[in-house]
Amino acid sequence: MKMNETTLSFLENDCVQQFGNEKGTTIFQRAEIIYQQLLNKADYRNSAAIQNHLQFKMFPTMAYYKALRAEGISQEKALEYVRKETHKAASVQKEEMSKLGNMLFAYTFYRLGVKKHMRKNFPDEGWKTEWIKCNGKEIHFNLHSCIYCELTNMYECPELCCVYCENDDISFSGLLPQIRFERTGTLGSGSPYCDFHFIKA
């Protein structure tokens, strides 16, 4: 798998536009090398869902961030560049979410399918989920562990975890006007858990 097959499929062009042809190409090529190294060492825990998260979402972003830092770009500036790309990817997901958000009975459909969705896409091998509510007014669950938080710490870039968390706010905003997403804290920002609230609007 290559970087241009992931959620950051546009990264190569954006690097050239952001940094110029020579430097942009160098940064992208370095990111590609780091991405391949991450793939070679990956432990997917016998889970297709975790493999999908790492290959398509987590490792491309991490590789780009590490490539920027290797080029001598400061942590603050590197996070800014990474946010620009991941927010772009999250906006694509927002458009997909909006198909549901514009449906009349969106909340009911979401509530009926959310536990199955979480079991399939956020399995116990990577996340510890605590269900608080799942009724006619609110869906609320807490994540007490998360593979994104775990691996950003393991790969010595914990500051990157918040960037992944921010993408939830963007993508889930597509559920409006039928469903409102709220959250008070995340593991990446130092909270004891990530809380997810989907409220019937």
Short mmCIF file of C-alpha atoms in Angstrom, two decimals:
data_model
loop_
_atom_site.label_atom_id
_atom_site.label_comp_id
_atom_site.label_asym_id
_atom_site.label_seq_id
_atom_site.Cartn_x
_atom_site.Cartn_y
_atom_site.Cartn_z
CA MET A 1 0.00 0.00 0.00
CA LYS A 2 1.14 3.54 -0.80
CA MET A 3 0.32 6.89 0.80
CA ASN A 4 -1.78 7.94 -2.19
CA GLU A 5 -4.13 5.01 -1.49
CA THR A 6 -5.00 6.28 2.00
CA THR A 7 -7.21 9.04 3.37
CA LEU A 8 -4.33 11.42 2.57
CA SER A 9 -4.40 10.60 -1.14
CA PHE A 10 -3.97 14.31 -1.94
CA LEU A 11 -0.85 14.75 0.23
CA GLU A 12 1.76 14.61 -2.53
CA ASN A 13 0.17 17.47 -4.47
CA ASP A 14 -0.40 19.47 -1.29
CA CYS A 15 3.24 19.09 -0.24
CA VAL A 16 4.41 20.52 -3.54
CA GLN A 17 1.93 23.40 -3.29
CA GLN A 18 2.88 24.10 0.33
CA PHE A 19 6.67 23.80 0.15
CA GLY A 20 7.55 24.09 -3.53
CA ASN A 21 8.48 21.30 -5.92
CA GLU A 22 11.89 20.31 -4.54
CA LYS A 23 11.25 20.52 -0.80
CA GLY A 24 7.67 19.29 -1.14
CA THR A 25 8.78 16.22 -3.08
CA THR A 26 11.51 15.51 -0.53
CA ILE A 27 9.07 15.72 2.38
CA PHE A 28 6.52 13.50 0.67
CA GLN A 29 9.13 10.90 -0.28
CA ARG A 30 10.41 10.85 3.29
CA ALA A 31 6.84 10.42 4.53
CA GLU A 32 6.36 7.51 2.13
CA ILE A 33 9.48 5.79 3.46
CA ILE A 34 8.37 6.27 7.07
CA TYR A 35 4.89 5.02 6.17
CA GLN A 36 6.33 1.82 4.72
CA GLN A 37 8.48 1.34 7.82
CA LEU A 38 5.41 1.70 10.03
CA LEU A 39 3.51 -0.83 7.94
CA ASN A 40 6.39 -3.32 8.13
CA LYS A 41 6.41 -3.21 11.93
CA ALA A 42 2.65 -3.01 12.44
CA ASP A 43 0.77 -5.32 14.78
CA TYR A 44 -2.83 -5.49 13.57
CA ARG A 45 -3.83 -7.74 16.51
CA ASN A 46 -5.62 -10.13 14.14
CA SER A 47 -8.23 -7.44 13.51
CA ALA A 48 -9.28 -6.23 10.07
CA ALA A 49 -10.71 -3.08 11.67
CA ILE A 50 -7.40 -2.19 13.33
CA GLN A 51 -5.55 -2.90 10.10
CA ASN A 52 -7.87 -0.46 8.33
CA HIS A 53 -7.36 2.25 10.96
CA LEU A 54 -3.57 1.95 10.88
CA GLN A 55 -3.11 1.63 7.12
CA PHE A 56 -5.61 4.23 5.97
CA LYS A 57 -5.83 6.78 8.79
CA MET A 58 -3.25 6.63 11.54
CA PHE A 59 0.05 5.74 9.88
CA PRO A 60 -0.26 8.18 6.90
CA THR A 61 -0.76 11.09 9.30
CA MET A 62 2.00 9.92 11.62
CA ALA A 63 4.40 9.43 8.71
CA TYR A 64 3.76 12.94 7.41
CA TYR A 65 4.25 14.42 10.87
CA LYS A 66 7.51 12.55 11.42
CA ALA A 67 8.73 13.58 7.96
CA LEU A 68 8.07 17.23 8.76
CA ARG A 69 9.91 16.98 12.07
CA ALA A 70 12.84 15.23 10.36
CA GLU A 71 13.09 18.22 8.03
CA GLY A 72 13.68 20.46 11.04
CA ILE A 73 10.17 21.90 11.14
CA SER A 74 9.06 22.80 14.66
CA GLN A 75 6.48 20.73 16.52
CA GLU A 76 3.96 23.60 16.47
CA LYS A 77 4.34 24.21 12.75
CA ALA A 78 4.35 20.49 11.90
CA LEU A 79 1.09 20.01 13.80
CA GLU A 80 -0.36 22.95 11.87
CA TYR A 81 0.55 21.35 8.54
CA VAL A 82 -0.80 17.98 9.63
CA ARG A 83 -4.06 19.53 10.82
CA LYS A 84 -4.55 21.11 7.42
CA GLU A 85 -4.36 17.71 5.72
CA THR A 86 -6.36 15.69 8.24
CA HIS A 87 -9.09 18.32 8.42
CA LYS A 88 -9.34 18.08 4.66
CA ALA A 89 -9.79 14.31 4.95
CA ALA A 90 -12.34 14.74 7.76
CA SER A 91 -14.35 17.12 5.58
CA VAL A 92 -14.76 14.30 3.07
CA GLN A 93 -16.14 12.12 5.87
CA LYS A 94 -18.43 14.98 6.93
CA GLU A 95 -20.00 14.96 3.48
CA GLU A 96 -20.67 11.24 3.83
CA MET A 97 -22.21 11.79 7.27
CA SER A 98 -24.46 14.53 5.90
CA LYS A 99 -26.36 11.94 3.85
CA LEU A 100 -27.60 10.52 7.14
CA GLY A 101 -27.89 13.88 8.88
CA ASN A 102 -30.42 15.08 6.33
CA MET A 103 -32.68 12.05 6.73
CA LEU A 104 -35.91 12.56 8.67
CA PHE A 105 -35.40 9.60 11.04
CA ALA A 106 -31.62 9.86 11.17
CA TYR A 107 -31.34 9.56 14.95
CA THR A 108 -33.42 6.38 15.08
CA PHE A 109 -31.35 4.74 12.33
CA TYR A 110 -28.14 5.81 14.04
CA ARG A 111 -29.24 4.52 17.47
CA LEU A 112 -30.31 1.15 16.10
CA GLY A 113 -26.98 0.58 14.36
CA VAL A 114 -24.42 2.29 16.60
CA LYS A 115 -23.52 -0.65 18.88
CA LYS A 116 -23.02 -3.00 15.94
CA HIS A 117 -20.93 -0.32 14.22
CA MET A 118 -18.72 0.11 17.28
CA ARG A 119 -18.19 -3.64 17.72
CA LYS A 120 -17.18 -4.00 14.08
CA ASN A 121 -15.06 -0.86 13.61
CA PHE A 122 -13.74 -0.17 17.14
CA PRO A 123 -13.21 -3.68 18.56
CA ASP A 124 -11.98 -4.62 22.02
CA GLU A 125 -8.49 -5.29 20.63
CA GLY A 126 -7.98 -1.53 20.27
CA TRP A 127 -10.63 0.23 22.33
CA LYS A 128 -12.32 -0.20 25.70
CA THR A 129 -15.89 1.07 25.35
CA GLU A 130 -18.27 1.83 28.23
CA TRP A 131 -21.90 2.36 27.24
CA ILE A 132 -23.74 4.97 29.32
CA LYS A 133 -26.93 5.67 27.36
CA CYS A 134 -28.53 4.55 24.15
CA ASN A 135 -32.12 5.73 24.28
CA GLY A 136 -34.53 7.86 22.30
CA LYS A 137 -32.82 11.12 23.25
CA GLU A 138 -29.09 10.48 23.58
CA ILE A 139 -26.36 8.01 22.69
CA HIS A 140 -23.48 8.29 25.14
CA PHE A 141 -20.41 6.10 25.46
CA ASN A 142 -16.92 6.57 26.89
CA LEU A 143 -13.67 5.20 25.51
CA HIS A 144 -11.32 4.31 28.35
CA SER A 145 -8.54 3.20 26.01
CA CYS A 146 -7.88 3.95 22.35
CA ILE A 147 -5.29 2.58 19.94
CA TYR A 148 -4.63 6.07 18.58
CA CYS A 149 -3.63 7.30 22.02
CA GLU A 150 -1.70 4.11 22.72
CA LEU A 151 0.34 4.16 19.49
CA THR A 152 1.09 7.88 19.42
CA ASN A 153 2.65 7.37 22.83
CA MET A 154 4.48 4.24 21.69
CA TYR A 155 5.88 6.04 18.62
CA GLU A 156 6.89 9.04 20.75
CA CYS A 157 4.52 11.59 19.25
CA PRO A 158 1.73 11.88 21.88
CA GLU A 159 1.05 15.46 20.80
CA LEU A 160 -0.32 14.07 17.55
CA CYS A 161 -3.22 12.29 19.27
CA CYS A 162 -5.28 15.48 19.63
CA VAL A 163 -5.17 15.96 15.85
CA TYR A 164 -6.92 12.64 15.34
CA CYS A 165 -9.50 13.58 18.00
CA GLU A 166 -10.28 16.90 16.29
CA ASN A 167 -11.35 15.06 13.17
CA ASP A 168 -14.33 13.63 15.07
CA ASP A 169 -15.71 17.14 15.60
CA ILE A 170 -15.48 17.84 11.89
CA SER A 171 -16.83 14.56 10.54
CA PHE A 172 -19.68 14.23 13.07
CA SER A 173 -20.85 17.78 12.36
CA GLY A 174 -22.21 16.27 9.15
CA LEU A 175 -24.92 14.59 11.25
CA LEU A 176 -26.61 17.95 11.78
CA PRO A 177 -29.40 19.01 11.78
CA GLN A 178 -30.84 15.71 13.05
CA ILE A 179 -28.03 14.67 15.42
CA ARG A 180 -25.76 16.93 17.50
CA PHE A 181 -22.34 15.66 18.57
CA GLU A 182 -20.84 16.85 21.86
CA ARG A 183 -17.72 15.94 23.82
CA THR A 184 -16.09 17.32 26.97
CA GLY A 185 -12.66 15.68 26.82
CA THR A 186 -10.37 13.12 25.23
CA LEU A 187 -7.57 10.81 26.30
CA GLY A 188 -5.24 12.75 24.02
CA SER A 189 -5.93 16.00 25.85
CA GLY A 190 -5.37 14.45 29.28
CA SER A 191 -8.92 13.45 30.22
CA PRO A 192 -9.45 10.04 31.85
CA TYR A 193 -11.57 8.97 28.86
CA CYS A 194 -13.05 10.20 25.57
CA ASP A 195 -16.77 10.85 25.93
CA PHE A 196 -19.05 10.70 22.92
CA HIS A 197 -22.53 12.21 23.03
CA PHE A 198 -24.90 11.99 20.06
CA ILE A 199 -28.03 13.95 20.92
CA LYS A 200 -31.32 13.92 19.06
CA ALA A 201 -31.53 17.50 17.83
#
